[in-house]
Amino acid sequence: MNTTFAIAGATFGEAVRKRILMVILLVALLIILISPAFEPFAGARGARPLILGFGFGVIQLAGTFIAIILCTGMIPTEIERRTIYTILSKPVQRYQFILGKFFGAVGTLGFMYLMMGIVFLIASRIALGEFDPDIIHGLIMFFFQSSLLAAVVLFFSTFVSPLVNYFLSGGVFLMGNLLSSFLESIQRNPEVTPLTRVPVQLLTVILPNFANFNVQNPIINPEQVLTDPTAYTVQTLAYAIVYIALLLIASMLIFNQREM
């Protein structure tokens, strides 16, 4: 495990030195910080849905870009620089390399979310006059969403180029956000034939359901009420952990068979 954490630490250090990631973070922090200025445009819904919905939207967008940009080149860059040969020539197993890279990416995402969360809490305190506990809950959900996306990107990076990975990962994220509810409605429709239901069920299992993490929807639309928020949160986070574990196992198997 020491080797894995050493690789994770090196990955984290390299990530925080990337200018593009810092630019994304700083832009997100600036937008979140000035979000109380939009309070006059709240209208009949009130300031809370506007401030929280806007802040969560910025955080989710920043987290998505950071996860994709951070992980697309993790393995291809090491191969291109030929540094991977130096790493693997030491007593380092390939699975340790994959795990180290992923943990480093998760650590970087955690740092980014911590920074955005602190600024968001300050901005909401200025705008609403109190600290809203929904912000902590939303940050945790979006952190796991970005971690799941990072696992998807890392999986693709074991066998495709960074350019292709951008489109694949972005496409999976969009489909996982937009198509999940549609696919579930098809499954619940009794008029759907078994010929249609089977491939839909298969696609539902394979496609990561990123939409489950979108906690801003009940905030923006208060009429959407969860019957048991705690159970929903636990179930969603457990889903993310299991899916991440499966993606990491698949990444290790593919990377272990890859010729350098």
PDB file of C-alpha atoms in Angstrom:
ATOM      1  CA  MET A   1       0.000   0.000   0.000  1.00  0.00           C
ATOM      2  CA  ASN A   2       2.960   2.317   0.606  1.00  0.00           C
ATOM      3  CA  THR A   3       3.809   2.097  -3.102  1.00  0.00           C
ATOM      4  CA  THR A   4       0.217   2.862  -4.069  1.00  0.00           C
ATOM      5  CA  PHE A   5       0.061   5.907  -1.803  1.00  0.00           C
ATOM      6  CA  ALA A   6       3.452   7.094  -3.052  1.00  0.00           C
ATOM      7  CA  ILE A   7       2.117   7.052  -6.618  1.00  0.00           C
ATOM      8  CA  ALA A   8      -1.066   8.770  -5.400  1.00  0.00           C
ATOM      9  CA  GLY A   9       0.968  11.505  -3.713  1.00  0.00           C
ATOM     10  CA  ALA A  10       3.057  12.079  -6.823  1.00  0.00           C
ATOM     11  CA  THR A  11      -0.118  12.203  -8.934  1.00  0.00           C
ATOM     12  CA  PHE A  12      -1.701  14.736  -6.581  1.00  0.00           C
ATOM     13  CA  GLY A  13       1.418  16.907  -6.617  1.00  0.00           C
ATOM     14  CA  GLU A  14       1.567  16.865 -10.400  1.00  0.00           C
ATOM     15  CA  ALA A  15      -2.159  17.636 -10.685  1.00  0.00           C
ATOM     16  CA  VAL A  16      -2.114  20.714  -8.461  1.00  0.00           C
ATOM     17  CA  ARG A  17       0.724  22.109 -10.580  1.00  0.00           C
ATOM     18  CA  LYS A  18      -1.342  21.921 -13.759  1.00  0.00           C
ATOM     19  CA  ARG A  19      -2.278  25.445 -14.722  1.00  0.00           C
ATOM     20  CA  ILE A  20      -5.476  24.536 -16.538  1.00  0.00           C
ATOM     21  CA  LEU A  21      -6.884  22.812 -13.453  1.00  0.00           C
ATOM     22  CA  MET A  22      -6.000  25.771 -11.263  1.00  0.00           C
ATOM     23  CA  VAL A  23      -7.601  28.141 -13.755  1.00  0.00           C
ATOM     24  CA  ILE A  24     -10.827  26.105 -13.702  1.00  0.00           C
ATOM     25  CA  LEU A  25     -10.768  26.111  -9.905  1.00  0.00           C
ATOM     26  CA  LEU A  26     -10.108  29.850  -9.619  1.00  0.00           C
ATOM     27  CA  VAL A  27     -12.831  30.715 -12.143  1.00  0.00           C
ATOM     28  CA  ALA A  28     -15.305  28.505 -10.269  1.00  0.00           C
ATOM     29  CA  LEU A  29     -14.345  30.109  -6.941  1.00  0.00           C
ATOM     30  CA  LEU A  30     -14.785  33.584  -8.380  1.00  0.00           C
ATOM     31  CA  ILE A  31     -18.213  32.806  -9.857  1.00  0.00           C
ATOM     32  CA  ILE A  32     -19.380  31.188  -6.605  1.00  0.00           C
ATOM     33  CA  LEU A  33     -18.106  34.143  -4.579  1.00  0.00           C
ATOM     34  CA  ILE A  34     -20.095  36.663  -6.622  1.00  0.00           C
ATOM     35  CA  SER A  35     -23.247  34.521  -6.697  1.00  0.00           C
ATOM     36  CA  PRO A  36     -24.954  36.588  -3.924  1.00  0.00           C
ATOM     37  CA  ALA A  37     -25.040  39.457  -6.423  1.00  0.00           C
ATOM     38  CA  PHE A  38     -27.752  37.550  -8.334  1.00  0.00           C
ATOM     39  CA  GLU A  39     -30.129  37.625  -5.353  1.00  0.00           C
ATOM     40  CA  PRO A  40     -32.245  40.502  -6.794  1.00  0.00           C
ATOM     41  CA  PHE A  41     -33.150  38.210  -9.707  1.00  0.00           C
ATOM     42  CA  ALA A  42     -34.551  35.498  -7.426  1.00  0.00           C
ATOM     43  CA  GLY A  43     -38.196  36.338  -8.144  1.00  0.00           C
ATOM     44  CA  ALA A  44     -41.059  34.481  -6.503  1.00  0.00           C
ATOM     45  CA  ARG A  45     -39.051  31.342  -5.706  1.00  0.00           C
ATOM     46  CA  GLY A  46     -36.838  33.203  -3.256  1.00  0.00           C
ATOM     47  CA  ALA A  47     -33.104  33.604  -2.910  1.00  0.00           C
ATOM     48  CA  ARG A  48     -32.298  30.128  -1.561  1.00  0.00           C
ATOM     49  CA  PRO A  49     -33.176  28.086  -4.695  1.00  0.00           C
ATOM     50  CA  LEU A  50     -31.324  30.581  -6.875  1.00  0.00           C
ATOM     51  CA  ILE A  51     -28.139  30.784  -4.783  1.00  0.00           C
ATOM     52  CA  LEU A  52     -27.900  27.054  -4.058  1.00  0.00           C
ATOM     53  CA  GLY A  53     -28.927  25.954  -7.534  1.00  0.00           C
ATOM     54  CA  PHE A  54     -26.482  28.348  -9.182  1.00  0.00           C
ATOM     55  CA  GLY A  55     -23.632  27.385  -6.822  1.00  0.00           C
ATOM     56  CA  PHE A  56     -24.201  23.665  -7.229  1.00  0.00           C
ATOM     57  CA  GLY A  57     -24.345  24.080 -10.996  1.00  0.00           C
ATOM     58  CA  VAL A  58     -20.958  25.819 -11.039  1.00  0.00           C
ATOM     59  CA  ILE A  59     -19.423  23.214  -8.721  1.00  0.00           C
ATOM     60  CA  GLN A  60     -20.761  20.299 -10.754  1.00  0.00           C
ATOM     61  CA  LEU A  61     -19.531  21.800 -14.017  1.00  0.00           C
ATOM     62  CA  ALA A  62     -16.084  22.551 -12.578  1.00  0.00           C
ATOM     63  CA  GLY A  63     -15.829  19.076 -11.037  1.00  0.00           C
ATOM     64  CA  THR A  64     -16.756  17.468 -14.338  1.00  0.00           C
ATOM     65  CA  PHE A  65     -14.135  19.366 -16.316  1.00  0.00           C
ATOM     66  CA  ILE A  66     -11.483  18.748 -13.661  1.00  0.00           C
ATOM     67  CA  ALA A  67     -12.174  14.994 -13.565  1.00  0.00           C
ATOM     68  CA  ILE A  68     -12.027  14.627 -17.353  1.00  0.00           C
ATOM     69  CA  ILE A  69      -8.994  16.845 -17.940  1.00  0.00           C
ATOM     70  CA  LEU A  70      -7.143  15.342 -14.985  1.00  0.00           C
ATOM     71  CA  CYS A  71      -7.606  11.681 -15.886  1.00  0.00           C
ATOM     72  CA  THR A  72      -7.578  11.543 -19.681  1.00  0.00           C
ATOM     73  CA  GLY A  73      -3.814  11.816 -19.946  1.00  0.00           C
ATOM     74  CA  MET A  74      -2.787   9.998 -16.782  1.00  0.00           C
ATOM     75  CA  ILE A  75      -1.659   6.757 -18.398  1.00  0.00           C
ATOM     76  CA  PRO A  76      -0.979   7.910 -22.016  1.00  0.00           C
ATOM     77  CA  THR A  77       1.224  10.757 -20.757  1.00  0.00           C
ATOM     78  CA  GLU A  78       3.291   8.381 -18.628  1.00  0.00           C
ATOM     79  CA  ILE A  79       3.748   6.116 -21.651  1.00  0.00           C
ATOM     80  CA  GLU A  80       4.592   9.020 -23.959  1.00  0.00           C
ATOM     81  CA  ARG A  81       7.187  10.374 -21.535  1.00  0.00           C
ATOM     82  CA  ARG A  82       8.436   6.811 -20.984  1.00  0.00           C
ATOM     83  CA  THR A  83       8.370   7.448 -17.237  1.00  0.00           C
ATOM     84  CA  ILE A  84       6.116   4.431 -16.818  1.00  0.00           C
ATOM     85  CA  TYR A  85       9.013   2.143 -17.718  1.00  0.00           C
ATOM     86  CA  THR A  86      11.052   3.604 -14.869  1.00  0.00           C
ATOM     87  CA  ILE A  87       8.136   3.186 -12.456  1.00  0.00           C
ATOM     88  CA  LEU A  88       7.330  -0.391 -13.462  1.00  0.00           C
ATOM     89  CA  SER A  89      11.006  -1.393 -13.441  1.00  0.00           C
ATOM     90  CA  LYS A  90      10.909  -0.891  -9.673  1.00  0.00           C
ATOM     91  CA  PRO A  91       8.991  -3.288  -7.405  1.00  0.00           C
ATOM     92  CA  VAL A  92       5.696  -1.764  -8.542  1.00  0.00           C
ATOM     93  CA  GLN A  93       2.840  -3.904  -9.786  1.00  0.00           C
ATOM     94  CA  ARG A  94       0.595  -2.632 -12.539  1.00  0.00           C
ATOM     95  CA  TYR A  95      -2.472  -2.778 -10.315  1.00  0.00           C
ATOM     96  CA  GLN A  96      -0.659  -0.579  -7.795  1.00  0.00           C
ATOM     97  CA  PHE A  97       0.017   1.934 -10.547  1.00  0.00           C
ATOM     98  CA  ILE A  98      -3.681   2.065 -11.493  1.00  0.00           C
ATOM     99  CA  LEU A  99      -4.806   2.361  -7.882  1.00  0.00           C
ATOM    100  CA  GLY A 100      -2.218   5.039  -7.162  1.00  0.00           C
ATOM    101  CA  LYS A 101      -3.306   7.083 -10.139  1.00  0.00           C
ATOM    102  CA  PHE A 102      -6.958   6.830  -9.147  1.00  0.00           C
ATOM    103  CA  PHE A 103      -6.359   7.688  -5.492  1.00  0.00           C
ATOM    104  CA  GLY A 104      -4.250  10.651  -6.605  1.00  0.00           C
ATOM    105  CA  ALA A 105      -7.100  11.831  -8.821  1.00  0.00           C
ATOM    106  CA  VAL A 106      -9.624  11.410  -5.986  1.00  0.00           C
ATOM    107  CA  GLY A 107      -7.320  13.327  -3.648  1.00  0.00           C
ATOM    108  CA  THR A 108      -7.095  16.141  -6.181  1.00  0.00           C
ATOM    109  CA  LEU A 109     -10.868  16.214  -6.571  1.00  0.00           C
ATOM    110  CA  GLY A 110     -11.246  16.251  -2.798  1.00  0.00           C
ATOM    111  CA  PHE A 111      -8.944  19.258  -2.555  1.00  0.00           C
ATOM    112  CA  MET A 112     -10.848  21.080  -5.322  1.00  0.00           C
ATOM    113  CA  TYR A 113     -14.225  20.346  -3.723  1.00  0.00           C
ATOM    114  CA  LEU A 114     -12.942  21.457  -0.334  1.00  0.00           C
ATOM    115  CA  MET A 115     -11.896  24.826  -1.763  1.00  0.00           C
ATOM    116  CA  MET A 116     -15.161  25.291  -3.658  1.00  0.00           C
ATOM    117  CA  GLY A 117     -17.168  24.145  -0.622  1.00  0.00           C
ATOM    118  CA  ILE A 118     -15.545  26.655   1.727  1.00  0.00           C
ATOM    119  CA  VAL A 119     -16.194  29.532  -0.680  1.00  0.00           C
ATOM    120  CA  PHE A 120     -19.747  28.303  -1.322  1.00  0.00           C
ATOM    121  CA  LEU A 121     -20.501  28.184   2.409  1.00  0.00           C
ATOM    122  CA  ILE A 122     -19.178  31.739   2.817  1.00  0.00           C
ATOM    123  CA  ALA A 123     -21.154  33.020  -0.187  1.00  0.00           C
ATOM    124  CA  SER A 124     -24.379  31.367   0.978  1.00  0.00           C
ATOM    125  CA  ARG A 125     -23.849  32.730   4.494  1.00  0.00           C
ATOM    126  CA  ILE A 126     -23.545  36.236   3.035  1.00  0.00           C
ATOM    127  CA  ALA A 127     -26.609  35.818   0.804  1.00  0.00           C
ATOM    128  CA  LEU A 128     -28.927  33.822   3.072  1.00  0.00           C
ATOM    129  CA  GLY A 129     -27.723  34.848   6.519  1.00  0.00           C
ATOM    130  CA  GLU A 130     -27.113  31.268   7.651  1.00  0.00           C
ATOM    131  CA  PHE A 131     -25.143  28.127   6.841  1.00  0.00           C
ATOM    132  CA  ASP A 132     -27.287  25.703   4.860  1.00  0.00           C
ATOM    133  CA  PRO A 133     -26.655  21.984   5.665  1.00  0.00           C
ATOM    134  CA  ASP A 134     -27.810  21.039   2.166  1.00  0.00           C
ATOM    135  CA  ILE A 135     -24.514  22.437   0.862  1.00  0.00           C
ATOM    136  CA  ILE A 136     -22.473  19.793   2.724  1.00  0.00           C
ATOM    137  CA  HIS A 137     -24.775  17.072   1.440  1.00  0.00           C
ATOM    138  CA  GLY A 138     -24.559  18.394  -2.108  1.00  0.00           C
ATOM    139  CA  LEU A 139     -20.762  18.621  -1.997  1.00  0.00           C
ATOM    140  CA  ILE A 140     -20.498  14.989  -0.890  1.00  0.00           C
ATOM    141  CA  MET A 141     -22.834  13.820  -3.656  1.00  0.00           C
ATOM    142  CA  PHE A 142     -21.039  15.764  -6.365  1.00  0.00           C
ATOM    143  CA  PHE A 143     -17.647  14.613  -5.076  1.00  0.00           C
ATOM    144  CA  PHE A 144     -18.728  10.998  -5.508  1.00  0.00           C
ATOM    145  CA  GLN A 145     -20.175  11.827  -8.919  1.00  0.00           C
ATOM    146  CA  SER A 146     -16.836  13.283 -10.022  1.00  0.00           C
ATOM    147  CA  SER A 147     -14.963  10.324  -8.516  1.00  0.00           C
ATOM    148  CA  LEU A 148     -17.156   7.951 -10.512  1.00  0.00           C
ATOM    149  CA  LEU A 149     -16.486  10.000 -13.635  1.00  0.00           C
ATOM    150  CA  ALA A 150     -12.742   9.885 -12.877  1.00  0.00           C
ATOM    151  CA  ALA A 151     -12.950   6.071 -12.719  1.00  0.00           C
ATOM    152  CA  VAL A 152     -14.721   6.040 -16.104  1.00  0.00           C
ATOM    153  CA  VAL A 153     -12.060   8.304 -17.644  1.00  0.00           C
ATOM    154  CA  LEU A 154      -9.226   6.253 -16.147  1.00  0.00           C
ATOM    155  CA  PHE A 155     -10.800   3.064 -17.514  1.00  0.00           C
ATOM    156  CA  PHE A 156     -10.924   4.498 -21.042  1.00  0.00           C
ATOM    157  CA  SER A 157      -7.366   5.802 -20.708  1.00  0.00           C
ATOM    158  CA  THR A 158      -6.061   2.234 -20.497  1.00  0.00           C
ATOM    159  CA  PHE A 159      -6.866   1.568 -24.149  1.00  0.00           C
ATOM    160  CA  VAL A 160      -7.723   4.801 -26.033  1.00  0.00           C
ATOM    161  CA  SER A 161      -5.909   8.052 -26.790  1.00  0.00           C
ATOM    162  CA  PRO A 162      -6.598  11.209 -24.738  1.00  0.00           C
ATOM    163  CA  LEU A 163      -8.500  12.874 -27.605  1.00  0.00           C
ATOM    164  CA  VAL A 164     -10.851   9.913 -28.019  1.00  0.00           C
ATOM    165  CA  ASN A 165     -11.173   9.694 -24.252  1.00  0.00           C
ATOM    166  CA  TYR A 166     -12.464  13.278 -24.049  1.00  0.00           C
ATOM    167  CA  PHE A 167     -15.380  12.425 -26.342  1.00  0.00           C
ATOM    168  CA  LEU A 168     -16.051   8.991 -24.827  1.00  0.00           C
ATOM    169  CA  SER A 169     -16.038  10.185 -21.228  1.00  0.00           C
ATOM    170  CA  GLY A 170     -18.010  13.333 -22.011  1.00  0.00           C
ATOM    171  CA  GLY A 171     -20.561  11.269 -23.932  1.00  0.00           C
ATOM    172  CA  VAL A 172     -20.940   8.737 -21.116  1.00  0.00           C
ATOM    173  CA  PHE A 173     -21.400  11.547 -18.591  1.00  0.00           C
ATOM    174  CA  LEU A 174     -24.042  13.264 -20.690  1.00  0.00           C
ATOM    175  CA  MET A 175     -25.910  10.022 -21.395  1.00  0.00           C
ATOM    176  CA  GLY A 176     -25.687   9.020 -17.735  1.00  0.00           C
ATOM    177  CA  ASN A 177     -27.297  12.341 -16.802  1.00  0.00           C
ATOM    178  CA  LEU A 178     -29.867  12.670 -19.553  1.00  0.00           C
ATOM    179  CA  LEU A 179     -30.895   9.109 -20.454  1.00  0.00           C
ATOM    180  CA  SER A 180     -31.136   7.455 -17.040  1.00  0.00           C
ATOM    181  CA  SER A 181     -34.654   8.660 -16.243  1.00  0.00           C
ATOM    182  CA  PHE A 182     -35.780   7.904 -19.798  1.00  0.00           C
ATOM    183  CA  LEU A 183     -34.446   4.336 -19.638  1.00  0.00           C
ATOM    184  CA  GLU A 184     -36.084   3.752 -16.248  1.00  0.00           C
ATOM    185  CA  SER A 185     -39.442   4.987 -17.585  1.00  0.00           C
ATOM    186  CA  ILE A 186     -39.168   2.526 -20.481  1.00  0.00           C
ATOM    187  CA  GLN A 187     -38.570  -0.336 -18.059  1.00  0.00           C
ATOM    188  CA  ARG A 188     -41.637   0.609 -16.014  1.00  0.00           C
ATOM    189  CA  ASN A 189     -43.839   0.812 -19.093  1.00  0.00           C
ATOM    190  CA  PRO A 190     -45.942  -2.409 -19.236  1.00  0.00           C
ATOM    191  CA  GLU A 191     -46.509  -1.964 -22.979  1.00  0.00           C
ATOM    192  CA  VAL A 192     -42.805  -2.352 -23.799  1.00  0.00           C
ATOM    193  CA  THR A 193     -42.049  -5.685 -25.470  1.00  0.00           C
ATOM    194  CA  PRO A 194     -39.386  -8.067 -24.062  1.00  0.00           C
ATOM    195  CA  LEU A 195     -37.373  -7.517 -27.254  1.00  0.00           C
ATOM    196  CA  THR A 196     -37.020  -3.859 -26.285  1.00  0.00           C
ATOM    197  CA  ARG A 197     -36.904  -4.315 -22.519  1.00  0.00           C
ATOM    198  CA  VAL A 198     -33.838  -6.608 -22.459  1.00  0.00           C
ATOM    199  CA  PRO A 199     -31.409  -4.253 -24.275  1.00  0.00           C
ATOM    200  CA  VAL A 200     -32.771  -1.316 -22.260  1.00  0.00           C
ATOM    201  CA  GLN A 201     -32.128  -3.188 -19.003  1.00  0.00           C
ATOM    202  CA  LEU A 202     -28.625  -4.067 -20.193  1.00  0.00           C
ATOM    203  CA  LEU A 203     -27.910  -0.438 -21.079  1.00  0.00           C
ATOM    204  CA  THR A 204     -29.264   0.689 -17.700  1.00  0.00           C
ATOM    205  CA  VAL A 205     -26.855  -1.642 -15.897  1.00  0.00           C
ATOM    206  CA  ILE A 206     -23.815  -0.707 -18.016  1.00  0.00           C
ATOM    207  CA  LEU A 207     -24.379   3.059 -18.223  1.00  0.00           C
ATOM    208  CA  PRO A 208     -23.370   4.891 -15.019  1.00  0.00           C
ATOM    209  CA  ASN A 209     -26.357   6.713 -13.550  1.00  0.00           C
ATOM    210  CA  PHE A 210     -24.870  10.156 -12.926  1.00  0.00           C
ATOM    211  CA  ALA A 211     -28.326  11.705 -12.599  1.00  0.00           C
ATOM    212  CA  ASN A 212     -28.818  10.194  -9.129  1.00  0.00           C
ATOM    213  CA  PHE A 213     -26.209  12.587  -7.742  1.00  0.00           C
ATOM    214  CA  ASN A 214     -27.939  15.762  -8.950  1.00  0.00           C
ATOM    215  CA  VAL A 215     -29.122  17.064  -5.591  1.00  0.00           C
ATOM    216  CA  GLN A 216     -29.844  20.535  -6.934  1.00  0.00           C
ATOM    217  CA  ASN A 217     -33.103  19.390  -8.567  1.00  0.00           C
ATOM    218  CA  PRO A 218     -35.138  19.157  -5.309  1.00  0.00           C
ATOM    219  CA  ILE A 219     -33.669  22.508  -4.226  1.00  0.00           C
ATOM    220  CA  ILE A 220     -34.649  24.296  -7.420  1.00  0.00           C
ATOM    221  CA  ASN A 221     -38.008  22.484  -7.524  1.00  0.00           C
ATOM    222  CA  PRO A 222     -39.219  22.129  -3.900  1.00  0.00           C
ATOM    223  CA  GLU A 223     -42.200  20.057  -5.058  1.00  0.00           C
ATOM    224  CA  GLN A 224     -39.749  17.185  -5.690  1.00  0.00           C
ATOM    225  CA  VAL A 225     -39.634  15.615  -2.237  1.00  0.00           C
ATOM    226  CA  LEU A 226     -37.599  12.514  -1.370  1.00  0.00           C
ATOM    227  CA  THR A 227     -39.476  10.146   0.946  1.00  0.00           C
ATOM    228  CA  ASP A 228     -36.270   9.022   2.705  1.00  0.00           C
ATOM    229  CA  PRO A 229     -33.293  11.295   1.912  1.00  0.00           C
ATOM    230  CA  THR A 230     -30.884   9.358   4.154  1.00  0.00           C
ATOM    231  CA  ALA A 231     -31.614   6.011   2.513  1.00  0.00           C
ATOM    232  CA  TYR A 232     -31.396   7.609  -0.923  1.00  0.00           C
ATOM    233  CA  THR A 233     -27.998   9.123  -0.119  1.00  0.00           C
ATOM    234  CA  VAL A 234     -26.597   5.874   1.297  1.00  0.00           C
ATOM    235  CA  GLN A 235     -27.890   3.892  -1.674  1.00  0.00           C
ATOM    236  CA  THR A 236     -26.441   6.370  -4.180  1.00  0.00           C
ATOM    237  CA  LEU A 237     -23.019   6.492  -2.517  1.00  0.00           C
ATOM    238  CA  ALA A 238     -22.932   2.687  -2.257  1.00  0.00           C
ATOM    239  CA  TYR A 239     -23.773   2.502  -5.965  1.00  0.00           C
ATOM    240  CA  ALA A 240     -20.853   4.830  -6.743  1.00  0.00           C
ATOM    241  CA  ILE A 241     -18.402   2.792  -4.634  1.00  0.00           C
ATOM    242  CA  VAL A 242     -19.404  -0.520  -6.217  1.00  0.00           C
ATOM    243  CA  TYR A 243     -19.305   0.903  -9.751  1.00  0.00           C
ATOM    244  CA  ILE A 244     -15.894   2.506  -9.106  1.00  0.00           C
ATOM    245  CA  ALA A 245     -14.546  -0.809  -7.786  1.00  0.00           C
ATOM    246  CA  LEU A 246     -15.754  -2.644 -10.905  1.00  0.00           C
ATOM    247  CA  LEU A 247     -14.216  -0.011 -13.188  1.00  0.00           C
ATOM    248  CA  LEU A 248     -10.898  -0.202 -11.352  1.00  0.00           C
ATOM    249  CA  ILE A 249     -10.854  -3.995 -11.630  1.00  0.00           C
ATOM    250  CA  ALA A 250     -11.581  -3.736 -15.367  1.00  0.00           C
ATOM    251  CA  SER A 251      -8.852  -1.098 -15.747  1.00  0.00           C
ATOM    252  CA  MET A 252      -6.323  -3.323 -13.972  1.00  0.00           C
ATOM    253  CA  LEU A 253      -7.191  -6.322 -16.147  1.00  0.00           C
ATOM    254  CA  ILE A 254      -6.866  -4.334 -19.390  1.00  0.00           C
ATOM    255  CA  PHE A 255      -3.698  -2.526 -18.309  1.00  0.00           C
ATOM    256  CA  ASN A 256      -2.129  -5.790 -17.140  1.00  0.00           C
ATOM    257  CA  GLN A 257      -2.545  -7.264 -20.627  1.00  0.00           C
ATOM    258  CA  ARG A 258      -1.305  -4.175 -22.435  1.00  0.00           C
ATOM    259  CA  GLU A 259       2.065  -4.315 -24.147  1.00  0.00           C
ATOM    260  CA  MET A 260       4.314  -1.373 -23.395  1.00  0.00           C
TER     261      MET A 260
END
